């Protein structure tokens, strides 16, 4: 379904949505039965009202009046119970369905390749997983079943009208095409309007999420006024999108009210003044019943239009959510090899890769890392260093060539097995809004607090952690904002160390940390690289000098390979890089 389509309803999408309620079929049919009961009770109320006028009041029969009144109370009591059950279980069904869909959506997003997130707005995805889900739930709680109940009321009311007085019934039915045509136009207009509303909601969420996340940059560069103006424009578009729906409602509902009022007036006028069907006191009750039935015929029609708004909003939201669920953007986990331990030998053989189809980043690079060896990768920004990390973990699929561990193509491993042998410490450390202990173990039940404390002592960061309020139970808040950049990196080192990987990958950036943290990081680096294969994107001369081998990259190619001294003696790219970037540090 195209989101720009003005079609009032997408039956294929609706059918797919209803299928989500299959695990709750008993509740689904129970709500449907309650919808039928609601229409029956509503019609019985109208009929009993007419009988009270004709059979009790006209005949001045107190016993019959009591009997009919008690019957009316019984019907009203049944209607209240049915309405209560209908409201509760329709909402319960809606919440149960969106719970399942939300789980499926989150699972789907967890499996997406990194390239999907590179091209997607986080705020938009949050909107899909939260706000759009609520709209889908309203399809069941306030949309579909309410519409069904109202349609049943209308159908039953129409049948009873024909039975009671077909001439008056036809008089009422003459006005129906007007409101049906208005409803049809209203539905089409609202469909387009709601698509625009959901688009503006997504834009608003994305804008707010990004600015809050990047608030430090906004304030550092005094962008407050500019961003306020940008927000005003986006918020105004959001407002205008909603005002379209308000405008359509403002037009439709008065028209519906006028048609309903005209129908009542015509029935009274024709029935009484024009003596249709020889009106006499015996069928005053019929007119009384007709007034009730007209309300049951026209009011549900107005409500259906309103509930159709809810249904449309839910359908638009469902279309967007299903679009994500239907997206095929995952690394194919077709491998079946699971190994408890690997030695850690790494081989890149003529690997070509590009993030975009027509822009290659790596141009057939090849290198070997022996088990237990430490290899430093150096080069200018954009040379392709971080790409190697991404490819080793299969965050992206290579265009051609082979990446192997212990001589086995990494595609033959299951993704879980492959990544369980590799630990990565990135330059931009991400911490969750949780305790230090949970950020280290990532709530892995096999990693105890004793394991964490022992590992912290081994790499020399226990003193820093214990100096914090609560120690390992200290909550670092969102993205670890309560810690300095150096402290966050130390937590990341410890996180990697406790996982006991065979292969360690470090994006070792320390340019923004204090001297004390840098010393701790250096000690931690030496400890966690000890005895295991390590690939280090090196930013510090001390690490480069100690590496068993240095790979020098430029524009997606390995231009030089060797030890620090060997590369200096060549007087090539590395020598120039050393003089420009590392010499000042060496002298210092």
PDB file of N, CA and C in Angstrom, residues 37-108:
ATOM      1  N   UNK A  37     -24.557  -8.526  21.372  1.00  0.00           N
ATOM      2  CA  UNK A  37     -25.447  -8.295  22.509  1.00  0.00           C
ATOM      3  C   UNK A  37     -25.740  -6.810  22.697  1.00  0.00           C
ATOM      4  N   UNK A  38     -24.739  -5.974  22.493  1.00  0.00           N
ATOM      5  CA  UNK A  38     -24.930  -4.530  22.640  1.00  0.00           C
ATOM      6  C   UNK A  38     -25.990  -4.019  21.661  1.00  0.00           C
ATOM      7  N   UNK A  39     -25.957  -4.519  20.425  1.00  0.00           N
ATOM      8  CA  UNK A  39     -26.948  -4.084  19.439  1.00  0.00           C
ATOM      9  C   UNK A  39     -28.335  -4.603  19.809  1.00  0.00           C
ATOM     10  N   UNK A  40     -28.407  -5.838  20.310  1.00  0.00           N
ATOM     11  CA  UNK A  40     -29.701  -6.414  20.708  1.00  0.00           C
ATOM     12  C   UNK A  40     -30.300  -5.622  21.861  1.00  0.00           C
ATOM     13  N   UNK A  41     -29.481  -5.334  22.880  1.00  0.00           N
ATOM     14  CA  UNK A  41     -29.985  -4.586  24.034  1.00  0.00           C
ATOM     15  C   UNK A  41     -30.426  -3.178  23.633  1.00  0.00           C
ATOM     16  N   UNK A  42     -29.707  -2.539  22.717  1.00  0.00           N
ATOM     17  CA  UNK A  42     -30.067  -1.194  22.281  1.00  0.00           C
ATOM     18  C   UNK A  42     -31.428  -1.195  21.574  1.00  0.00           C
ATOM     19  N   UNK A  43     -31.675  -2.200  20.728  1.00  0.00           N
ATOM     20  CA  UNK A  43     -32.949  -2.288  20.016  1.00  0.00           C
ATOM     21  C   UNK A  43     -34.083  -2.613  20.989  1.00  0.00           C
ATOM     22  N   UNK A  44     -33.814  -3.519  21.941  1.00  0.00           N
ATOM     23  CA  UNK A  44     -34.844  -3.873  22.924  1.00  0.00           C
ATOM     24  C   UNK A  44     -35.260  -2.657  23.755  1.00  0.00           C
ATOM     25  N   UNK A  45     -34.302  -1.791  24.042  1.00  0.00           N
ATOM     26  CA  UNK A  45     -34.616  -0.568  24.786  1.00  0.00           C
ATOM     27  C   UNK A  45     -35.609   0.293  24.014  1.00  0.00           C
ATOM     28  N   UNK A  46     -35.383   0.453  22.725  1.00  0.00           N
ATOM     29  CA  UNK A  46     -36.285   1.259  21.886  1.00  0.00           C
ATOM     30  C   UNK A  46     -37.671   0.619  21.804  1.00  0.00           C
ATOM     31  N   UNK A  47     -37.718  -0.697  21.623  1.00  0.00           N
ATOM     32  CA  UNK A  47     -39.004  -1.390  21.508  1.00  0.00           C
ATOM     33  C   UNK A  47     -39.785  -1.313  22.812  1.00  0.00           C
ATOM     34  N   UNK A  48     -39.092  -1.538  23.923  1.00  0.00           N
ATOM     35  CA  UNK A  48     -39.767  -1.482  25.218  1.00  0.00           C
ATOM     36  C   UNK A  48     -40.291  -0.076  25.510  1.00  0.00           C
ATOM     37  N   UNK A  49     -39.534   0.946  25.083  1.00  0.00           N
ATOM     38  CA  UNK A  49     -40.010   2.320  25.269  1.00  0.00           C
ATOM     39  C   UNK A  49     -41.329   2.537  24.534  1.00  0.00           C
ATOM     40  N   UNK A  50     -41.443   2.013  23.317  1.00  0.00           N
ATOM     41  CA  UNK A  50     -42.689   2.122  22.556  1.00  0.00           C
ATOM     42  C   UNK A  50     -43.807   1.336  23.204  1.00  0.00           C
ATOM     43  N   UNK A  51     -43.515   0.136  23.705  1.00  0.00           N
ATOM     44  CA  UNK A  51     -44.527  -0.695  24.362  1.00  0.00           C
ATOM     45  C   UNK A  51     -45.053  -0.027  25.633  1.00  0.00           C
ATOM     46  N   UNK A  52     -44.141   0.639  26.358  1.00  0.00           N
ATOM     47  CA  UNK A  52     -44.577   1.335  27.580  1.00  0.00           C
ATOM     48  C   UNK A  52     -45.610   2.415  27.232  1.00  0.00           C
ATOM     49  N   UNK A  53     -45.357   3.169  26.129  1.00  0.00           N
ATOM     50  CA  UNK A  53     -46.285   4.213  25.714  1.00  0.00           C
ATOM     51  C   UNK A  53     -47.618   3.610  25.257  1.00  0.00           C
ATOM     52  N   UNK A  54     -47.534   2.576  24.414  1.00  0.00           N
ATOM     53  CA  UNK A  54     -48.755   1.996  23.830  1.00  0.00           C
ATOM     54  C   UNK A  54     -49.541   1.139  24.808  1.00  0.00           C
ATOM     55  N   UNK A  55     -48.862   0.202  25.456  1.00  0.00           N
ATOM     56  CA  UNK A  55     -49.562  -0.831  26.229  1.00  0.00           C
ATOM     57  C   UNK A  55     -49.757  -0.478  27.696  1.00  0.00           C
ATOM     58  N   UNK A  56     -48.925   0.399  28.236  1.00  0.00           N
ATOM     59  CA  UNK A  56     -49.041   0.704  29.662  1.00  0.00           C
ATOM     60  C   UNK A  56     -49.623   2.089  29.906  1.00  0.00           C
ATOM     61  N   UNK A  57     -49.002   3.088  29.325  1.00  0.00           N
ATOM     62  CA  UNK A  57     -49.464   4.459  29.575  1.00  0.00           C
ATOM     63  C   UNK A  57     -50.835   4.711  28.928  1.00  0.00           C
ATOM     64  N   UNK A  58     -50.984   4.311  27.642  1.00  0.00           N
ATOM     65  CA  UNK A  58     -52.264   4.554  26.944  1.00  0.00           C
ATOM     66  C   UNK A  58     -53.417   3.829  27.624  1.00  0.00           C
ATOM     67  N   UNK A  59     -53.155   2.588  28.088  1.00  0.00           N
ATOM     68  CA  UNK A  59     -54.201   1.805  28.726  1.00  0.00           C
ATOM     69  C   UNK A  59     -54.270   2.034  30.235  1.00  0.00           C
ATOM     70  N   UNK A  60     -53.373   2.886  30.748  1.00  0.00           N
ATOM     71  CA  UNK A  60     -53.336   3.201  32.172  1.00  0.00           C
ATOM     72  C   UNK A  60     -53.278   1.929  33.026  1.00  0.00           C
ATOM     73  N   UNK A  61     -52.387   1.001  32.583  1.00  0.00           N
ATOM     74  CA  UNK A  61     -52.245  -0.296  33.245  1.00  0.00           C
ATOM     75  C   UNK A  61     -50.983  -0.272  34.098  1.00  0.00           C
ATOM     76  N   UNK A  62     -51.166  -0.150  35.440  1.00  0.00           N
ATOM     77  CA  UNK A  62     -50.029  -0.029  36.359  1.00  0.00           C
ATOM     78  C   UNK A  62     -49.198  -1.303  36.407  1.00  0.00           C
ATOM     79  N   UNK A  63     -49.881  -2.470  36.378  1.00  0.00           N
ATOM     80  CA  UNK A  63     -49.142  -3.743  36.442  1.00  0.00           C
ATOM     81  C   UNK A  63     -48.262  -3.925  35.207  1.00  0.00           C
ATOM     82  N   UNK A  64     -48.840  -3.613  34.055  1.00  0.00           N
ATOM     83  CA  UNK A  64     -48.057  -3.743  32.816  1.00  0.00           C
ATOM     84  C   UNK A  64     -46.907  -2.739  32.796  1.00  0.00           C
ATOM     85  N   UNK A  65     -47.182  -1.535  33.333  1.00  0.00           N
ATOM     86  CA  UNK A  65     -46.126  -0.520  33.401  1.00  0.00           C
ATOM     87  C   UNK A  65     -44.968  -1.013  34.269  1.00  0.00           C
ATOM     88  N   UNK A  66     -45.323  -1.644  35.405  1.00  0.00           N
ATOM     89  CA  UNK A  66     -44.281  -2.176  36.293  1.00  0.00           C
ATOM     90  C   UNK A  66     -43.490  -3.283  35.599  1.00  0.00           C
ATOM     91  N   UNK A  67     -44.219  -4.177  34.919  1.00  0.00           N
ATOM     92  CA  UNK A  67     -43.568  -5.301  34.237  1.00  0.00           C
ATOM     93  C   UNK A  67     -42.615  -4.800  33.146  1.00  0.00           C
ATOM     94  N   UNK A  68     -43.114  -3.874  32.332  1.00  0.00           N
ATOM     95  CA  UNK A  68     -42.281  -3.348  31.243  1.00  0.00           C
ATOM     96  C   UNK A  68     -41.108  -2.524  31.779  1.00  0.00           C
ATOM     97  N   UNK A  69     -41.344  -1.811  32.876  1.00  0.00           N
ATOM     98  CA  UNK A  69     -40.256  -1.021  33.464  1.00  0.00           C
ATOM     99  C   UNK A  69     -39.157  -1.929  34.009  1.00  0.00           C
ATOM    100  N   UNK A  70     -39.574  -3.031  34.684  1.00  0.00           N
ATOM    101  CA  UNK A  70     -38.584  -3.994  35.185  1.00  0.00           C
ATOM    102  C   UNK A  70     -37.823  -4.650  34.029  1.00  0.00           C
ATOM    103  N   UNK A  71     -38.577  -4.918  32.954  1.00  0.00           N
ATOM    104  CA  UNK A  71     -37.917  -5.482  31.769  1.00  0.00           C
ATOM    105  C   UNK A  71     -36.902  -4.499  31.198  1.00  0.00           C
ATOM    106  N   UNK A  72     -37.290  -3.231  31.184  1.00  0.00           N
ATOM    107  CA  UNK A  72     -36.371  -2.185  30.712  1.00  0.00           C
ATOM    108  C   UNK A  72     -35.126  -2.119  31.583  1.00  0.00           C
ATOM    109  N   UNK A  73     -35.325  -2.193  32.901  1.00  0.00           N
ATOM    110  CA  UNK A  73     -34.170  -2.176  33.818  1.00  0.00           C
ATOM    111  C   UNK A  73     -33.275  -3.384  33.581  1.00  0.00           C
ATOM    112  N   UNK A  74     -33.894  -4.562  33.345  1.00  0.00           N
ATOM    113  CA  UNK A  74     -33.105  -5.763  33.064  1.00  0.00           C
ATOM    114  C   UNK A  74     -32.280  -5.614  31.794  1.00  0.00           C
ATOM    115  N   UNK A  75     -32.915  -5.025  30.765  1.00  0.00           N
ATOM    116  CA  UNK A  75     -32.205  -4.799  29.503  1.00  0.00           C
ATOM    117  C   UNK A  75     -31.048  -3.810  29.706  1.00  0.00           C
ATOM    118  N   UNK A  76     -31.326  -2.733  30.444  1.00  0.00           N
ATOM    119  CA  UNK A  76     -30.284  -1.744  30.694  1.00  0.00           C
ATOM    120  C   UNK A  76     -29.133  -2.344  31.506  1.00  0.00           C
ATOM    121  N   UNK A  77     -29.471  -3.195  32.487  1.00  0.00           N
ATOM    122  CA  UNK A  77     -28.434  -3.857  33.283  1.00  0.00           C
ATOM    123  C   UNK A  77     -27.584  -4.773  32.394  1.00  0.00           C
ATOM    124  N   UNK A  78     -28.257  -5.516  31.511  1.00  0.00           N
ATOM    125  CA  UNK A  78     -27.527  -6.375  30.576  1.00  0.00           C
ATOM    126  C   UNK A  78     -26.647  -5.568  29.641  1.00  0.00           C
ATOM    127  N   UNK A  79     -27.164  -4.393  29.231  1.00  0.00           N
ATOM    128  CA  UNK A  79     -26.391  -3.522  28.349  1.00  0.00           C
ATOM    129  C   UNK A  79     -25.140  -2.996  29.056  1.00  0.00           C
ATOM    130  N   UNK A  80     -25.298  -2.628  30.341  1.00  0.00           N
ATOM    131  CA  UNK A  80     -24.149  -2.132  31.105  1.00  0.00           C
ATOM    132  C   UNK A  80     -23.085  -3.220  31.246  1.00  0.00           C
ATOM    133  N   UNK A  81     -23.518  -4.455  31.596  1.00  0.00           N
ATOM    134  CA  UNK A  81     -22.556  -5.556  31.741  1.00  0.00           C
ATOM    135  C   UNK A  81     -21.863  -5.869  30.419  1.00  0.00           C
ATOM    136  N   UNK A  82     -22.644  -5.862  29.339  1.00  0.00           N
ATOM    137  CA  UNK A  82     -22.060  -6.133  28.015  1.00  0.00           C
ATOM    138  C   UNK A  82     -21.066  -5.050  27.625  1.00  0.00           C
ATOM    139  N   UNK A  83     -21.427  -3.786  27.928  1.00  0.00           N
ATOM    140  CA  UNK A  83     -20.534  -2.669  27.607  1.00  0.00           C
ATOM    141  C   UNK A  83     -19.249  -2.764  28.408  1.00  0.00           C
ATOM    142  N   UNK A  84     -19.376  -3.146  29.686  1.00  0.00           N
ATOM    143  CA  UNK A  84     -18.207  -3.303  30.539  1.00  0.00           C
ATOM    144  C   UNK A  84     -17.279  -4.386  29.998  1.00  0.00           C
ATOM    145  N   UNK A  85     -17.859  -5.551  29.691  1.00  0.00           N
ATOM    146  CA  UNK A  85     -17.049  -6.646  29.150  1.00  0.00           C
ATOM    147  C   UNK A  85     -16.450  -6.296  27.800  1.00  0.00           C
ATOM    148  N   UNK A  86     -17.250  -5.618  26.971  1.00  0.00           N
ATOM    149  CA  UNK A  86     -16.782  -5.219  25.643  1.00  0.00           C
ATOM    150  C   UNK A  86     -15.585  -4.282  25.758  1.00  0.00           C
ATOM    151  N   UNK A  87     -15.707  -3.254  26.586  1.00  0.00           N
ATOM    152  CA  UNK A  87     -14.620  -2.282  26.722  1.00  0.00           C
ATOM    153  C   UNK A  87     -13.356  -2.931  27.258  1.00  0.00           C
ATOM    154  N   UNK A  88     -13.502  -3.767  28.294  1.00  0.00           N
ATOM    155  CA  UNK A  88     -12.315  -4.360  28.917  1.00  0.00           C
ATOM    156  C   UNK A  88     -11.613  -5.336  27.974  1.00  0.00           C
ATOM    157  N   UNK A  89     -12.367  -6.264  27.414  1.00  0.00           N
ATOM    158  CA  UNK A  89     -11.723  -7.306  26.612  1.00  0.00           C
ATOM    159  C   UNK A  89     -11.276  -6.809  25.242  1.00  0.00           C
ATOM    160  N   UNK A  90     -11.944  -5.800  24.698  1.00  0.00           N
ATOM    161  CA  UNK A  90     -11.459  -5.209  23.452  1.00  0.00           C
ATOM    162  C   UNK A  90     -10.120  -4.524  23.683  1.00  0.00           C
ATOM    163  N   UNK A  91     -10.011  -3.808  24.803  1.00  0.00           N
ATOM    164  CA  UNK A  91      -8.732  -3.177  25.141  1.00  0.00           C
ATOM    165  C   UNK A  91      -7.673  -4.210  25.482  1.00  0.00           C
ATOM    166  N   UNK A  92      -8.059  -5.257  26.208  1.00  0.00           N
ATOM    167  CA  UNK A  92      -7.115  -6.328  26.546  1.00  0.00           C
ATOM    168  C   UNK A  92      -6.570  -6.984  25.286  1.00  0.00           C
ATOM    169  N   UNK A  93      -7.457  -7.238  24.334  1.00  0.00           N
ATOM    170  CA  UNK A  93      -7.037  -7.840  23.067  1.00  0.00           C
ATOM    171  C   UNK A  93      -6.074  -6.928  22.328  1.00  0.00           C
ATOM    172  N   UNK A  94      -6.392  -5.628  22.280  1.00  0.00           N
ATOM    173  CA  UNK A  94      -5.522  -4.672  21.593  1.00  0.00           C
ATOM    174  C   UNK A  94      -4.143  -4.625  22.222  1.00  0.00           C
ATOM    175  N   UNK A  95      -4.078  -4.573  23.554  1.00  0.00           N
ATOM    176  CA  UNK A  95      -2.789  -4.519  24.235  1.00  0.00           C
ATOM    177  C   UNK A  95      -2.004  -5.810  24.052  1.00  0.00           C
ATOM    178  N   UNK A  96      -2.696  -6.944  24.022  1.00  0.00           N
ATOM    179  CA  UNK A  96      -2.018  -8.237  23.826  1.00  0.00           C
ATOM    180  C   UNK A  96      -1.416  -8.334  22.433  1.00  0.00           C
ATOM    181  N   UNK A  97      -2.164  -7.840  21.440  1.00  0.00           N
ATOM    182  CA  UNK A  97      -1.665  -7.880  20.058  1.00  0.00           C
ATOM    183  C   UNK A  97      -0.445  -6.984  19.905  1.00  0.00           C
ATOM    184  N   UNK A  98      -0.513  -5.752  20.423  1.00  0.00           N
ATOM    185  CA  UNK A  98       0.645  -4.860  20.240  1.00  0.00           C
ATOM    186  C   UNK A  98       1.842  -5.329  21.059  1.00  0.00           C
ATOM    187  N   UNK A  99       1.588  -6.034  22.160  1.00  0.00           N
ATOM    188  CA  UNK A  99       2.708  -6.618  22.901  1.00  0.00           C
ATOM    189  C   UNK A  99       3.463  -7.597  22.014  1.00  0.00           C
ATOM    190  N   UNK A 100       2.726  -8.455  21.321  1.00  0.00           N
ATOM    191  CA  UNK A 100       3.358  -9.443  20.437  1.00  0.00           C
ATOM    192  C   UNK A 100       4.036  -8.782  19.250  1.00  0.00           C
ATOM    193  N   UNK A 101       3.355  -7.793  18.654  1.00  0.00           N
ATOM    194  CA  UNK A 101       3.934  -7.114  17.486  1.00  0.00           C
ATOM    195  C   UNK A 101       5.175  -6.340  17.893  1.00  0.00           C
ATOM    196  N   UNK A 102       5.133  -5.697  19.067  1.00  0.00           N
ATOM    197  CA  UNK A 102       6.294  -4.930  19.532  1.00  0.00           C
ATOM    198  C   UNK A 102       7.486  -5.847  19.767  1.00  0.00           C
ATOM    199  N   UNK A 103       7.239  -7.026  20.336  1.00  0.00           N
ATOM    200  CA  UNK A 103       8.327  -7.996  20.540  1.00  0.00           C
ATOM    201  C   UNK A 103       8.915  -8.412  19.198  1.00  0.00           C
ATOM    202  N   UNK A 104       8.025  -8.695  18.230  1.00  0.00           N
ATOM    203  CA  UNK A 104       8.498  -9.088  16.896  1.00  0.00           C
ATOM    204  C   UNK A 104       9.283  -7.963  16.234  1.00  0.00           C
ATOM    205  N   UNK A 105       8.820  -6.721  16.426  1.00  0.00           N
ATOM    206  CA  UNK A 105       9.507  -5.568  15.834  1.00  0.00           C
ATOM    207  C   UNK A 105      10.886  -5.387  16.458  1.00  0.00           C
ATOM    208  N   UNK A 106      10.949  -5.483  17.784  1.00  0.00           N
ATOM    209  CA  UNK A 106      12.236  -5.308  18.464  1.00  0.00           C
ATOM    210  C   UNK A 106      13.211  -6.418  18.069  1.00  0.00           C
ATOM    211  N   UNK A 107      12.708  -7.636  17.972  1.00  0.00           N
ATOM    212  CA  UNK A 107      13.546  -8.758  17.543  1.00  0.00           C
ATOM    213  C   UNK A 107      14.067  -8.516  16.130  1.00  0.00           C
ATOM    214  N   UNK A 108      13.196  -8.000  15.274  1.00  0.00           N
ATOM    215  CA  UNK A 108      13.600  -7.715  13.897  1.00  0.00           C
ATOM    216  C   UNK A 108      14.697  -6.665  13.870  1.00  0.00           C
TER     217      UNK A 108
END
